Structure formats: C-alpha cells, structure tokens
Amino acid sequence: MRHIISLLMENEAGALSRVAGLFSARGYNIESLTVAPTEDPTLSRMTLVTRGSDAVIEQITKQLNKLIDVVKLVDLSEGKHIERELMLIKVRAEKTYRDEVKRLADIFRGNIIDVTDTSFIIEMTGDCDKLDAFIKAIHPDMVVEVVRSGALGIARGDKGLNL
Amino acid sequence: MELNGAEIVVQCLRDEGVEYVFGYPGGAVLHIYDALFQQQEVHHILVRHEQAATHAADGYARATGKPGVALVTSGPGATNAVTGIATAYMDSIPMVVLTGQVATPFIGSDAFQEVDTVGITRPCVKHNFLIKDVRDIAETIKKAFYIATSGRPGPVVVDIPKDVTDPAIRIPYEYPKKVEMRSYNPVTKGHSGQIKKAMELILKAERPVFYTGGGVVTGDASKPLIDLVRETGFPITSTLMGLGAFPASDKQFLGMLGMHGTYEANMAMHETDVLIAVGSRFDDRVTGKIALFCPNATIIHIDIDPSSISKNVRVDVPIVGPVKQVLRDMAKLAQEHKADINTTAIKHWWERIEKWRAVDCLRYDRSAEVIKPQYAVEMLHKVTKGDAYITSDVGQHQMFAAQFYPFEKPRRWINSGGLGTMGFGLPSAMGVKFAYPKADVAVVTGEGSIQMCIQELATCKQYELPLKIVLLNNGYLGMVRQWQEFFYSGRYSHSYVDSLPDFVKLAESFGHVGMHVTRPGDLEAAYEEAFAMKDRLVFMDIKIDPEENVYPMIEAGKGHHEMYMSPQLSAERELA
C-alpha cells in the first residue's frame, strides 16, 4: 500500500540525511521526499511517500519516531487528506501542435510559464495521478523534460500538525 | 567561571561524574588533552588502539550501568572507534564518544585527518552531534549523556572541531542541570491496561515460558524479574545477552535458548502457549525460522523501545515501558492473583520440561585425554566460585562460556552479542577492572579473537590490570571451522590459524605472566595459581581439543524443535 507520511523535525544540519539513511539502511521504499522549513524556523516539515505492507509501514513510522530529530509524525493515509505535487514540464510545441498542447494544458488547469518558438514550459499542480495522466496525454516524443516536486500532504479539517 | 572550550569539555565530564575516559590523543584533540593534563578528577586511560578505547568504555558501562566515555582524535581515530561504537549500539550500551574534528574552516576540504565522522557513525549511534560553537559544548554534552542513558540506551558521538576547543577563547561556563528535548521523550511507564491484559493471559496459561534478554540487565530489572518468575512458578529461558539476570542455578531456569541453546529451553519455546518476552528483541539467532517460531503461542512483549515490538515476530500484547517498572507491577499483580494460576497445568508442563532436561543436552566427553573447552570453562567456574566477571570474544569459546559458566548475577557476563565483535574481550575486561579493581575479571577468548586487540596487553601493563586471560587455543577459527565441517563438507577454507605466536613468551614480553596448560589434570591447579596472583596479569594458553563443536545446534533457517545434539548424545539416544 502507498502511504504518505508527514513529519516535523528539528531544522538542523544532517536531519535529512538521518531520514534518508534510515530508509536505505533498512531497505525501505522511498517514492518521494520533500522537505522545507515551516512558519517556525526551528522546524522542518517533511513529506514522505512510501510503499509497503502494514507491518513494514508500522516499522517505518516507529523507526522514524525513534530518530532523535523527529518531533512529530503522522501517517496522512490513515485519514482524509489532501495531496498536491508541483510539476514543471517542458514540451516541444511547434506549428499545429502548439494549439493542441495549449488545449491540453487548459484541460488540466496548467499554466504556460515559458514560451519559445519551439517549446512551452507548463506549470501544473495536482495529485500524483493527475500529473501522471497529463504526461501520458502528451506524446512521449514531445516531452523534453519533466521536473516534479514530490508529493506534499496535509490532513483535512481544522486540526493542524504542530507542537 | 570562565573557561576555554577544551576546559569546558573536561569540566562537563567532571560535572557528569565521569571517573574514566578511555582514549588516544592526536592533533584534533590536543587542546582537550592539555586540559585533561591540568586536572586530577577525570582519569584518562591511554589505550593502544581506538577500537580498544570504545570497547573499554563499553565494558565499563556494561559492568556498572554507568555511561562509558571514550575520547579519540579525528580521521583514523574516529574510524578506528567505529567498530566499538557499532558494538555498543547493537547491544544498547550507554556510551559517549568524543571525537576530534578538523577546525571548522577546514571541514569539507579533505584536510589532514579529516573524515565525516557524523556521517560515518550515523547508522550505528543512537544520536550524534557536531559542535560548531564553543558556547554549545556544555549543552551538547549534557544532551549526549541524557540521550545515551535514557530510554533504550546507546552510544552518542560528539564531534568537536579543533577551533571549538581553542584555548584563547574563554567564555563563562555553567553545566546545565537538566535538559529538555521536545523531540525526545522516552516512555517512563508501561500502560496499566496492557499490563492487566498480559496478566489475564498469564493466569490462564498452561504452558508458559519467560524469554528474557539484555533489556533486563540494561534496565536493572533483575530483582522484579526474579520476583515475578518465582511468584508464577513458570519456567524461564534467557538470551545470550540476558544471562545472569535470573540466577542460573535456580530450578526454574532452563538455560540459554536459540542457536546454541539447551534442548529444554528450545523445546519449551516450541510448545509454549503463552510466551512472555522481556527486554528481548527476537533476534534471528534466537528465533530460528520465523515461520516455525513458537507456533502455538500468544506473545506478550515488554520493551522500552516501541520499534522492537512486532519487528521480527508479530506480538499479541505489547507493553512499551521500562522493564523494571512493568515487571514490578506484574509481580505485584501475580502475588495478588496467585491462587488463579493454573497450577495443575503448570505441574504437567514442568513434568514435560523435566523429561527434556533429563536428556542432559550439554553433556560432553569427560574421559578425554585432551582438555575439552567445556571442561576448561567449568573449571574456571569452580576456581572463581562462579563469582568472576567474565568477558568474552566471539566464536566457540563465547558459546562454551555462556553454556558452562552459570551466572548468578546480572552484569557479570560481558560479551558482544549483537555485532559479534572479535577483539572485544580484552579491552572490555580492562573497563570492567577499572570499575571493580578487587573483583576477579577473566577474559575467555580464542587464539583468533585475542590477536585482534592483543596490543592492549601494553595498556594492562601500564595500569597494572591483573586480568586473567583464558585462551581456549584450538588452532582453528573454531566457529568458522564448525560451520565448514557441517555445511561445506569439511573444506576448512582459511579457518586454520597457521604460525601462532608463543603466547607465553608474548605475554612475558609485555611484562605479564604466561602459562601453558595442555593436560586436563593440570588445569585446576593452573587456575588456582593464576587467580592467586592478585597483582599480575596471567595469560593462560590452554591447548584444547582442536575439533570440538558447540552443541546443541539449530541450523540457520530451522525451527526450535530441529536441534541436533552432539554425536555422542545422538548415538546414546538411538540406542535407548
């Protein structure tokens, strides 16, 4: 099962490598990982997407909690949550194909943020499936470059993940 | 009080109550060594290799329960220390290792003796720190000791760049009285609801077994464990790491379990209906094949570390908390509900266990002309009246020591169980001897292991540490040879140690006493003589049967009921 885990950790040098090291040392899967400081500059928020059986996910959350730098952790997949990922995609856009790419970007609510005679860069947010679907919709020969941020997640409702 | 960084480091150790620091100087820690030189409270012990510094600190910690402290320089000093750090990590030993680092402006420049110590040690420490400012030293060291000793203990590395200890920079010093960390709050109490649930299972149990590990020793929970086990009347078995937490001479004790455990312990595990795991971590050497592990049991697991629960084996009733408090609460409940224990079933269970015990699975050939390693350990037990601190290295001799030296008290049996570090025995014994100068401390070792840290004989001379080294010399890397005999059709690939030194002369060259022992009949007198030399290190080179194996044995990947016995025992059982 795919799980999206959110954690607050001390914003200290090496904190990221402790998490990354844990995953490689214990052979856990890591699909994406994003990290940035929060409104409290002493804290970083990390979002991790991983896959594994229930037993493996249980171990992953326990092992993460055991890291001294981890302050708080929640497995967002256990409740209702929102997931978003940012993608920047550079596509070939020449002659007749320019309109088609523009139309597709509109359907997916993407913004064209850079234009040349032969290419567009499209900015798009959504859950991972939507971004996958857009890439699929574009002919593979037309895709020049794809950059994805990895998923971010937040729980629905009025409660926040803070101290 | 104004101090410089180096003085702060030393003052922190004093304020932390540290008696001994095991270390080795070098460029990056010269300021600290200068500060050490100018005071008397913290005793620095100069080892001959940084691995030994960490093992000695580790041995001190295991014997006393207090954190061990090591001090090494940057680069190779730190990398040499890694084996000892990993050893302590695997066995959850509280330890603080101070490593020198190149000055902060040089970090990342591949400077002389630079290594990314925080990066290298990260997977084998409970936590580590890199101090970048002299003002952070006191708080960081306080945190290091707090983290190392609380919750599930473990080693903490503090990396200190040379400029941070600059004698020219002086700042006001105060050691923090306590430390609070929002990200680290170890559990201090087991859940009472879970404890009750466990008690209900215990009261209903018909074929229960206690399976206890190193956590009972580390958690100083021997007393409440004994209370609970006696109160219930249940059988108990222990892992290699837990030996001594429950007195081995007690009738309720089934001996060690696992790969080289006793027949009665392993069979009881196989047939138990309620398994009570205490401070043990379901290590592969204990469980054998997971699919065959305790097939009929409901499992209760008490552990301070939540990540230990259901890691290898699914647990039914987890209790996360300090084993001492949880066992105390359980012992009290057991006493109140003693009448509800299913005594008839327990009586039948004991009858079954006694049949297994009657097999006498540790029996060996006593008529032998050569010294059997088992006999050598038994004699050691006799001569030391079972009251010595025994450290060991890793291999056959370690298993023989575990099987044939019955430990009555915790913290007497000191060995590298998790990492299995050869070379651990001698330096860890030095740590024990500093902690308990009057006690008998013996190193049970092999000729392979002892050579991995043999240079420490010089340290023992410098500080006049009268250890007794019991070398069970079979001329082979015994455990490797045993596996090659069993699983590689006797192709003894590189398990034979050719060109051994004359250990007696070697010991003498270091200024110690050496002894050869070759005949079983001479052994007792030799031990008597060695242990009578209270102020000398005696190195006993004991020639043992070169081809003796450790039995019983469960092959890796087999179940507890699939043990094999010594050929002699198997033959006798077939006849019967």
XYZ file of C-alpha atoms in Angstrom, chain B:
576
model
C 33.793 30.804 35.912
C 35.439 31.479 32.537
C 36.862 28.512 30.658
C 38.105 27.724 27.206
C 36.452 25.077 25.042
C 38.870 22.314 25.953
C 38.470 23.028 29.661
C 34.716 23.072 29.209
C 34.796 19.597 27.668
C 36.737 18.245 30.649
C 34.681 20.188 33.183
C 31.477 18.784 31.660
C 32.829 15.266 32.171
C 33.620 16.098 35.796
C 30.173 17.552 36.326
C 28.693 14.465 34.759
C 30.562 12.359 37.340
C 32.805 10.622 34.837
C 35.647 8.707 36.508
C 37.417 7.272 33.486
C 37.930 8.333 29.908
C 39.463 5.754 27.590
C 41.272 7.411 24.753
C 44.142 8.097 22.438
C 45.499 11.559 21.625
C 46.017 13.161 18.239
C 46.156 16.526 16.519
C 42.496 17.491 16.673
C 42.145 16.737 20.391
C 45.414 18.215 21.628
C 43.654 21.120 23.348
C 41.439 18.674 25.215
C 44.434 16.549 26.219
C 46.119 19.661 27.533
C 43.073 20.406 29.655
C 42.992 16.793 30.881
C 46.629 17.089 31.925
C 45.864 20.008 34.209
C 43.311 18.353 36.455
C 43.024 15.225 38.595
C 39.366 14.249 38.767
C 38.856 12.671 35.371
C 41.291 9.808 34.841
C 42.389 9.307 31.289
C 43.369 5.780 30.340
C 45.702 5.533 27.381
C 44.831 2.540 25.227
C 46.876 1.293 22.267
C 44.189 1.439 19.574
C 40.971 3.450 19.387
C 38.850 0.320 18.951
C 40.019 -0.688 22.412
C 39.055 2.721 23.812
C 35.455 2.186 22.807
C 35.401 -1.455 23.960
C 36.898 -0.500 27.320
C 34.312 2.260 27.772
C 31.673 -0.267 26.733
C 32.898 -2.898 29.228
C 32.883 -0.288 31.977
C 29.290 0.614 31.065
C 28.107 -2.984 30.943
C 29.621 -3.804 34.314
C 28.459 -0.667 36.127
C 25.379 0.563 34.274
C 27.022 3.979 34.100
C 27.833 5.513 30.712
C 31.276 4.703 29.326
C 33.323 7.531 27.850
C 35.895 7.423 25.054
C 37.981 10.198 23.543
C 39.660 9.875 20.154
C 41.105 12.138 17.528
C 39.722 12.960 14.082
C 40.050 10.860 10.941
C 41.596 7.456 11.682
C 40.959 7.943 15.398
C 37.264 8.149 14.683
C 37.167 5.383 12.076
C 39.062 3.023 14.393
C 36.450 3.739 17.027
C 33.559 2.815 14.743
C 33.711 -0.937 15.443
C 33.391 -0.267 19.147
C 30.579 2.215 18.618
C 28.650 -0.245 16.460
C 29.234 -2.967 19.067
C 27.712 -0.776 21.778
C 24.853 0.245 19.500
C 23.814 -3.322 18.739
C 23.721 -4.190 22.440
C 22.143 -0.872 23.591
C 25.070 0.177 25.784
C 25.192 3.759 27.135
C 28.343 5.390 25.882
C 29.540 8.868 24.964
C 32.322 9.065 22.398
C 34.089 12.379 21.955
C 35.830 12.639 18.606
C 38.150 15.407 17.492
C 37.453 17.049 14.177
C 39.464 19.356 11.951
C 38.871 23.063 12.581
C 35.548 24.328 11.225
C 37.045 26.364 8.341
C 38.700 23.154 7.083
C 35.611 20.938 7.236
C 34.830 19.640 3.772
C 38.245 20.480 2.358
C 39.714 16.970 2.682
C 42.049 18.337 5.323
C 44.677 16.179 7.040
C 42.955 13.546 9.213
C 39.526 14.733 8.173
C 36.659 12.318 7.904
C 32.890 12.892 8.020
C 32.552 11.365 11.468
C 28.913 12.313 11.879
C 28.145 10.742 8.508
C 30.166 7.585 9.103
C 28.768 6.933 12.566
C 25.182 7.946 11.864
C 23.845 4.422 11.232
C 25.497 2.984 14.351
C 24.745 5.591 17.013
C 21.650 6.486 18.941
C 22.427 10.070 18.009
C 25.381 12.220 17.097
C 26.324 15.885 17.220
C 28.791 18.177 15.515
C 29.597 21.152 17.752
C 30.299 24.311 15.812
C 30.456 26.879 18.580
C 32.241 26.874 21.929
C 29.022 28.144 23.509
C 27.231 24.920 22.531
C 29.662 22.499 24.188
C 28.085 22.232 27.628
C 24.524 21.812 26.442
C 25.504 19.323 23.749
C 27.494 17.158 26.158
C 24.609 17.262 28.626
C 22.251 16.140 25.864
C 24.689 13.423 24.800
C 24.722 11.872 28.277
C 20.953 12.226 28.615
C 20.288 10.524 25.280
C 22.909 7.810 25.851
C 21.497 6.774 29.224
C 17.728 7.232 28.903
C 15.078 5.191 27.110
C 16.767 2.388 25.227
C 20.405 3.336 25.880
C 23.011 3.566 23.164
C 26.194 5.279 22.072
C 26.223 9.001 21.283
C 29.053 10.596 19.335
C 30.041 14.219 19.889
C 32.292 15.540 17.140
C 34.357 18.544 18.265
C 36.330 20.622 15.728
C 39.714 21.798 16.946
C 38.931 25.516 16.826
C 35.933 24.998 19.108
C 38.378 23.985 21.873
C 40.750 26.885 21.166
C 42.495 27.805 24.459
C 42.442 31.503 23.517
C 38.663 31.755 23.555
C 37.242 31.812 27.055
C 33.570 32.025 27.905
C 31.507 31.775 31.084
C 30.775 28.154 31.952
C 27.799 26.575 33.593
C 26.780 22.943 33.235
C 23.037 22.658 32.557
C 21.225 20.965 35.453
C 18.800 19.223 33.163
C 17.920 19.094 29.573
C 14.594 19.018 27.824
C 14.133 17.985 24.237
C 10.787 18.379 22.544
C 11.734 15.701 20.043
C 12.867 13.096 22.546
C 10.669 11.865 25.360
C 11.286 8.214 26.188
C 8.447 6.276 27.753
C 8.653 6.214 31.533
C 5.734 3.958 32.382
C 4.101 0.891 30.854
C 0.385 1.074 30.135
C -1.573 -0.391 33.065
C -4.340 -1.679 30.769
C -1.811 -3.654 28.749
C -0.238 -4.979 31.947
C -3.642 -6.234 33.093
C -4.280 -7.825 29.730
C -0.928 -9.599 29.960
C -1.746 -10.791 33.497
C -5.014 -12.310 32.303
C -3.080 -14.336 29.739
C -0.526 -15.338 32.331
C -3.173 -16.576 34.743
C -4.779 -18.708 32.036
C -1.520 -20.059 30.674
C -0.964 -23.806 30.616
C 2.483 -23.968 29.041
C 4.047 -20.555 29.650
C 7.690 -19.531 29.254
C 9.557 -16.363 30.139
C 12.032 -15.415 27.420
C 14.251 -12.638 28.748
C 17.034 -10.634 27.174
C 19.659 -7.975 27.613
C 16.995 -5.358 28.346
C 16.536 -6.869 31.810
C 20.232 -6.363 32.531
C 20.394 -2.895 30.983
C 17.146 -1.896 32.673
C 18.366 -3.109 36.093
C 15.263 -5.251 36.356
C 16.780 -8.441 37.679
C 15.089 -8.168 41.083
C 11.493 -7.697 39.870
C 12.088 -10.382 37.220
C 13.104 -12.873 39.894
C 10.058 -11.874 41.955
C 7.657 -12.356 39.064
C 9.155 -15.637 37.900
C 9.166 -17.099 41.430
C 5.645 -15.804 42.080
C 4.292 -17.533 38.968
C 6.406 -20.683 39.167
C 6.866 -20.562 35.389
C 9.968 -21.712 33.520
C 12.371 -19.090 32.239
C 14.958 -19.058 29.496
C 17.358 -16.276 28.591
C 19.129 -14.980 25.539
C 22.910 -14.731 25.404
C 22.620 -11.084 26.418
C 20.295 -11.702 29.340
C 22.382 -14.311 31.178
C 22.751 -13.559 34.868
C 19.550 -11.544 35.193
C 17.968 -14.688 36.623
C 20.191 -16.988 38.694
C 21.332 -19.876 36.539
C 21.319 -22.312 39.464
C 17.585 -21.818 40.044
C 15.429 -24.843 39.159
C 13.115 -22.647 37.121
C 15.931 -21.637 34.788
C 16.110 -23.660 31.577
C 19.389 -22.232 30.347
C 20.038 -20.212 27.232
C 17.804 -20.556 24.182
C 18.446 -20.188 20.469
C 21.043 -21.472 18.057
C 23.208 -22.993 20.805
C 20.540 -23.053 23.476
C 19.579 -26.016 25.598
C 17.195 -28.722 24.468
C 14.747 -27.942 27.274
C 14.709 -24.196 26.547
C 14.177 -24.572 22.821
C 11.573 -27.323 23.157
C 9.690 -25.257 25.720
C 9.699 -22.365 23.249
C 8.338 -24.642 20.563
C 5.442 -25.897 22.673
C 4.597 -22.873 24.777
C 1.100 -21.390 24.706
C 1.970 -18.063 26.367
C 5.366 -16.527 25.681
C 6.405 -13.666 27.931
C 9.234 -11.810 26.196
C 11.009 -9.317 28.435
C 13.661 -6.928 27.128
C 14.482 -9.287 24.300
C 14.338 -8.450 20.621
C 13.548 -11.667 18.735
C 16.976 -11.776 17.147
C 17.471 -14.315 14.350
C 19.937 -16.351 16.468
C 17.135 -16.761 18.972
C 14.089 -17.286 16.781
C 15.468 -19.550 14.071
C 12.994 -19.694 11.214
C 10.268 -17.156 11.966
C 7.522 -19.274 10.402
C 8.303 -22.049 12.905
C 8.791 -19.770 15.912
C 6.551 -20.564 18.902
C 3.794 -21.862 16.620
C 1.165 -22.172 19.356
C 1.901 -19.140 21.456
C 0.156 -15.943 22.337
C 3.016 -13.495 22.739
C 3.444 -10.791 25.364
C 6.373 -8.438 24.775
C 7.709 -5.926 27.285
C 10.232 -3.475 25.857
C 11.266 0.150 26.281
C 11.630 0.594 22.526
C 8.371 0.668 20.526
C 10.247 -0.201 17.338
C 11.281 -3.517 18.905
C 7.651 -4.547 19.117
C 6.467 -6.690 16.199
C 9.689 -6.008 14.279
C 10.539 -9.637 13.525
C 7.681 -11.511 15.174
C 4.079 -10.345 15.460
C 3.235 -9.683 19.112
C -0.233 -10.021 20.669
C 0.133 -7.946 23.816
C 2.829 -5.285 23.602
C 3.818 -3.354 26.723
C 6.058 -0.398 25.971
C 7.831 0.813 29.073
C 10.801 0.394 31.398
C 11.044 -3.326 32.174
C 11.802 -2.606 35.817
C 8.528 -0.804 36.496
C 6.437 -3.121 34.326
C 7.844 -6.261 35.968
C 7.362 -4.752 39.407
C 3.701 -4.058 38.642
C 3.266 -7.527 37.199
C 4.953 -9.200 40.165
C 2.551 -7.382 42.468
C -0.455 -8.492 40.418
C 0.895 -12.043 40.276
C 1.167 -12.077 44.038
C -2.425 -10.861 44.449
C -3.787 -13.395 41.971
C -1.511 -16.292 42.827
C -4.487 -18.522 43.542
C -5.764 -18.093 39.988
C -2.694 -19.575 38.332
C -3.487 -22.851 36.628
C -1.244 -24.907 38.886
C -2.363 -28.297 37.588
C -1.474 -27.400 34.037
C 1.796 -25.846 35.153
C 2.650 -29.023 37.028
C 2.123 -31.105 33.887
C 4.137 -28.581 31.901
C 7.055 -28.955 34.314
C 6.850 -32.744 34.046
C 7.241 -32.418 30.297
C 10.104 -29.961 30.660
C 11.897 -32.213 33.142
C 11.854 -35.002 30.545
C 13.605 -32.698 28.099
C 16.010 -31.591 30.765
C 16.844 -35.216 31.560
C 18.349 -35.513 28.085
C 21.251 -33.528 29.563
C 21.976 -31.904 26.233
C 25.219 -30.199 27.271
C 26.890 -33.480 28.169
C 30.362 -33.938 26.737
C 33.136 -36.480 26.848
C 34.795 -36.111 30.244
C 37.089 -39.062 29.805
C 39.037 -37.260 27.131
C 42.822 -37.202 27.226
C 42.813 -33.690 25.859
C 41.313 -30.645 27.512
C 37.740 -30.130 26.387
C 36.754 -26.460 26.153
C 33.646 -27.205 28.194
C 35.799 -28.597 30.959
C 38.082 -25.576 30.819
C 35.112 -23.267 31.413
C 33.648 -25.494 34.136
C 36.961 -25.435 35.975
C 37.134 -21.679 35.622
C 33.702 -21.502 37.214
C 34.811 -23.772 40.029
C 38.008 -21.918 40.816
C 36.393 -18.468 40.666
C 33.444 -19.798 42.697
C 31.136 -18.553 39.990
C 31.699 -15.005 41.098
C 34.044 -13.563 38.462
C 33.309 -11.028 35.781
C 33.683 -12.902 32.530
C 34.219 -11.087 29.282
C 34.488 -12.969 26.054
C 35.328 -12.578 22.431
C 33.290 -14.141 19.672
C 33.103 -17.711 18.496
C 33.005 -21.171 20.024
C 34.658 -20.082 23.259
C 31.910 -17.482 23.702
C 29.229 -20.149 23.421
C 31.095 -22.507 25.756
C 31.412 -19.716 28.297
C 27.697 -18.945 28.013
C 26.772 -22.614 28.394
C 29.209 -23.708 31.089
C 29.696 -20.690 33.338
C 26.354 -20.354 35.134
C 25.876 -16.694 36.007
C 24.047 -15.907 39.204
C 24.077 -12.125 38.963
C 23.488 -9.592 36.203
C 26.354 -7.593 34.641
C 28.833 -10.449 35.243
C 28.700 -11.753 31.673
C 30.094 -9.257 29.214
C 30.156 -10.093 25.537
C 29.370 -8.686 22.130
C 26.081 -10.396 21.377
C 24.588 -8.303 18.610
C 27.510 -7.269 16.452
C 29.658 -10.284 17.376
C 32.900 -8.343 17.529
C 36.092 -10.363 17.762
C 38.644 -8.390 19.772
C 36.068 -7.231 22.303
C 37.120 -9.432 25.217
C 40.451 -7.989 26.370
C 39.692 -4.246 26.125
C 36.204 -4.633 27.620
C 37.772 -6.507 30.544
C 40.037 -3.506 31.142
C 36.929 -1.344 31.516
C 35.469 -3.840 33.993
C 38.669 -3.989 36.005
C 38.830 -0.201 36.340
C 35.256 -0.263 37.629
C 35.850 -3.160 40.040
C 39.567 -3.348 40.854
C 39.124 -6.000 43.540
C 36.953 -8.400 41.540
C 38.254 -11.340 39.525
C 37.970 -10.466 35.849
C 38.638 -13.172 33.293
C 38.713 -12.963 29.514
C 37.536 -16.162 27.866
C 38.929 -15.991 24.370
C 40.220 -17.832 21.349
C 43.536 -17.537 19.565
C 41.768 -15.831 16.661
C 39.940 -13.213 18.701
C 42.701 -12.361 21.161
C 45.008 -11.339 18.338
C 42.541 -8.714 17.186
C 43.263 -6.450 20.162
C 46.350 -8.062 21.661
C 48.181 -4.728 21.753
C 46.122 -3.904 24.858
C 48.425 -6.136 26.892
C 50.593 -2.998 26.964
C 47.750 -0.937 28.422
C 47.238 -3.641 31.053
C 50.906 -3.344 31.977
C 50.882 0.443 32.134
C 47.942 0.477 34.545
C 48.805 -2.843 36.244
C 45.481 -4.511 35.467
C 45.670 -8.069 36.796
C 43.264 -9.647 34.317
C 43.226 -13.402 33.768
C 43.230 -14.347 30.117
C 41.804 -17.791 29.476
C 42.763 -18.632 25.933
C 40.979 -21.718 24.661
C 43.513 -22.488 21.972
C 42.370 -24.990 19.355
C 44.451 -23.660 16.483
C 41.330 -23.038 14.439
C 38.861 -20.247 13.975
C 36.608 -22.696 15.752
C 33.136 -21.487 14.851
C 34.088 -20.993 11.218
C 35.624 -24.453 11.179
C 32.475 -25.916 12.766
C 30.264 -24.429 10.049
C 32.674 -25.602 7.376
C 32.553 -29.100 8.846
C 28.748 -29.106 8.877
C 27.823 -27.142 5.781
C 30.850 -27.169 3.466
C 31.796 -30.857 3.614
C 34.805 -30.182 5.802
C 36.572 -27.846 3.398
C 38.374 -25.766 6.010
C 38.886 -22.672 3.942
C 41.211 -20.310 5.832
C 39.893 -21.274 9.243
C 43.221 -22.681 10.342
C 45.461 -20.216 12.114
C 48.940 -21.073 10.968
C 52.051 -19.686 12.655
C 50.578 -18.765 16.007
C 52.860 -16.872 18.335
C 54.147 -18.435 21.519
C 51.558 -16.753 23.705
C 53.516 -17.334 26.898
C 56.571 -15.555 25.556
C 54.343 -12.902 24.068
C 52.699 -12.227 27.433
C 56.095 -12.188 29.093
C 57.419 -9.695 26.564
C 54.648 -7.335 27.653
C 55.700 -7.854 31.266
C 52.978 -10.315 32.219
C 52.918 -13.909 33.394
C 52.336 -16.607 30.788
C 51.290 -20.220 31.312
C 50.899 -23.202 29.018
C 48.328 -25.784 30.024
C 47.970 -28.943 27.974
C 46.617 -31.696 30.256
C 43.166 -31.836 31.850
C 44.722 -32.904 35.139
C 46.815 -29.720 35.381
C 44.023 -27.304 34.712
C 42.584 -26.750 38.174
C 45.961 -26.167 39.758
C 46.911 -23.802 36.953
C 43.774 -21.736 37.512
C 44.401 -21.711 41.262
C 47.891 -20.458 40.684
C 46.778 -17.822 38.170
C 43.982 -16.411 40.322
C 46.224 -16.426 43.374
C 48.438 -13.878 41.625
C 46.291 -10.945 42.635
C 48.529 -8.269 41.176
C 49.613 -9.871 37.926
C 48.000 -10.361 34.595
C 48.190 -14.055 33.790
C 47.847 -15.217 30.222
C 46.843 -18.881 30.164
C 47.361 -20.579 26.836
C 45.175 -23.658 27.197
C 45.524 -26.241 24.444
C 42.087 -27.685 23.874
C 40.620 -30.379 21.670
C 41.022 -28.867 18.185
C 37.875 -30.380 16.749
C 35.295 -29.985 19.490
C 31.991 -28.473 18.343
C 29.325 -26.470 20.111
C 26.135 -28.449 20.734
C 23.163 -28.443 20.646
C 22.807 -26.524 17.447
C 19.949 -25.212 15.380
C 20.991 -24.633 11.817
C 20.112 -21.175 10.475
C 16.623 -21.308 8.991
C 15.410 -24.205 11.148
C 12.892 -24.322 13.985
C 13.482 -24.715 17.722
C 12.442 -28.385 17.633
C 15.008 -29.186 14.914
C 18.136 -29.108 17.070
C 20.940 -31.501 16.647
C 22.873 -32.901 19.542
C 26.466 -33.961 19.910
C 27.240 -37.207 18.024
C 27.814 -38.961 21.346
C 24.425 -37.922 22.687
C 22.641 -38.755 19.450
C 24.168 -42.225 19.456
C 23.114 -42.855 23.043
C 19.578 -41.710 22.343
C 19.339 -44.027 19.352
C 20.432 -46.955 21.491
C 17.828 -46.066 24.068
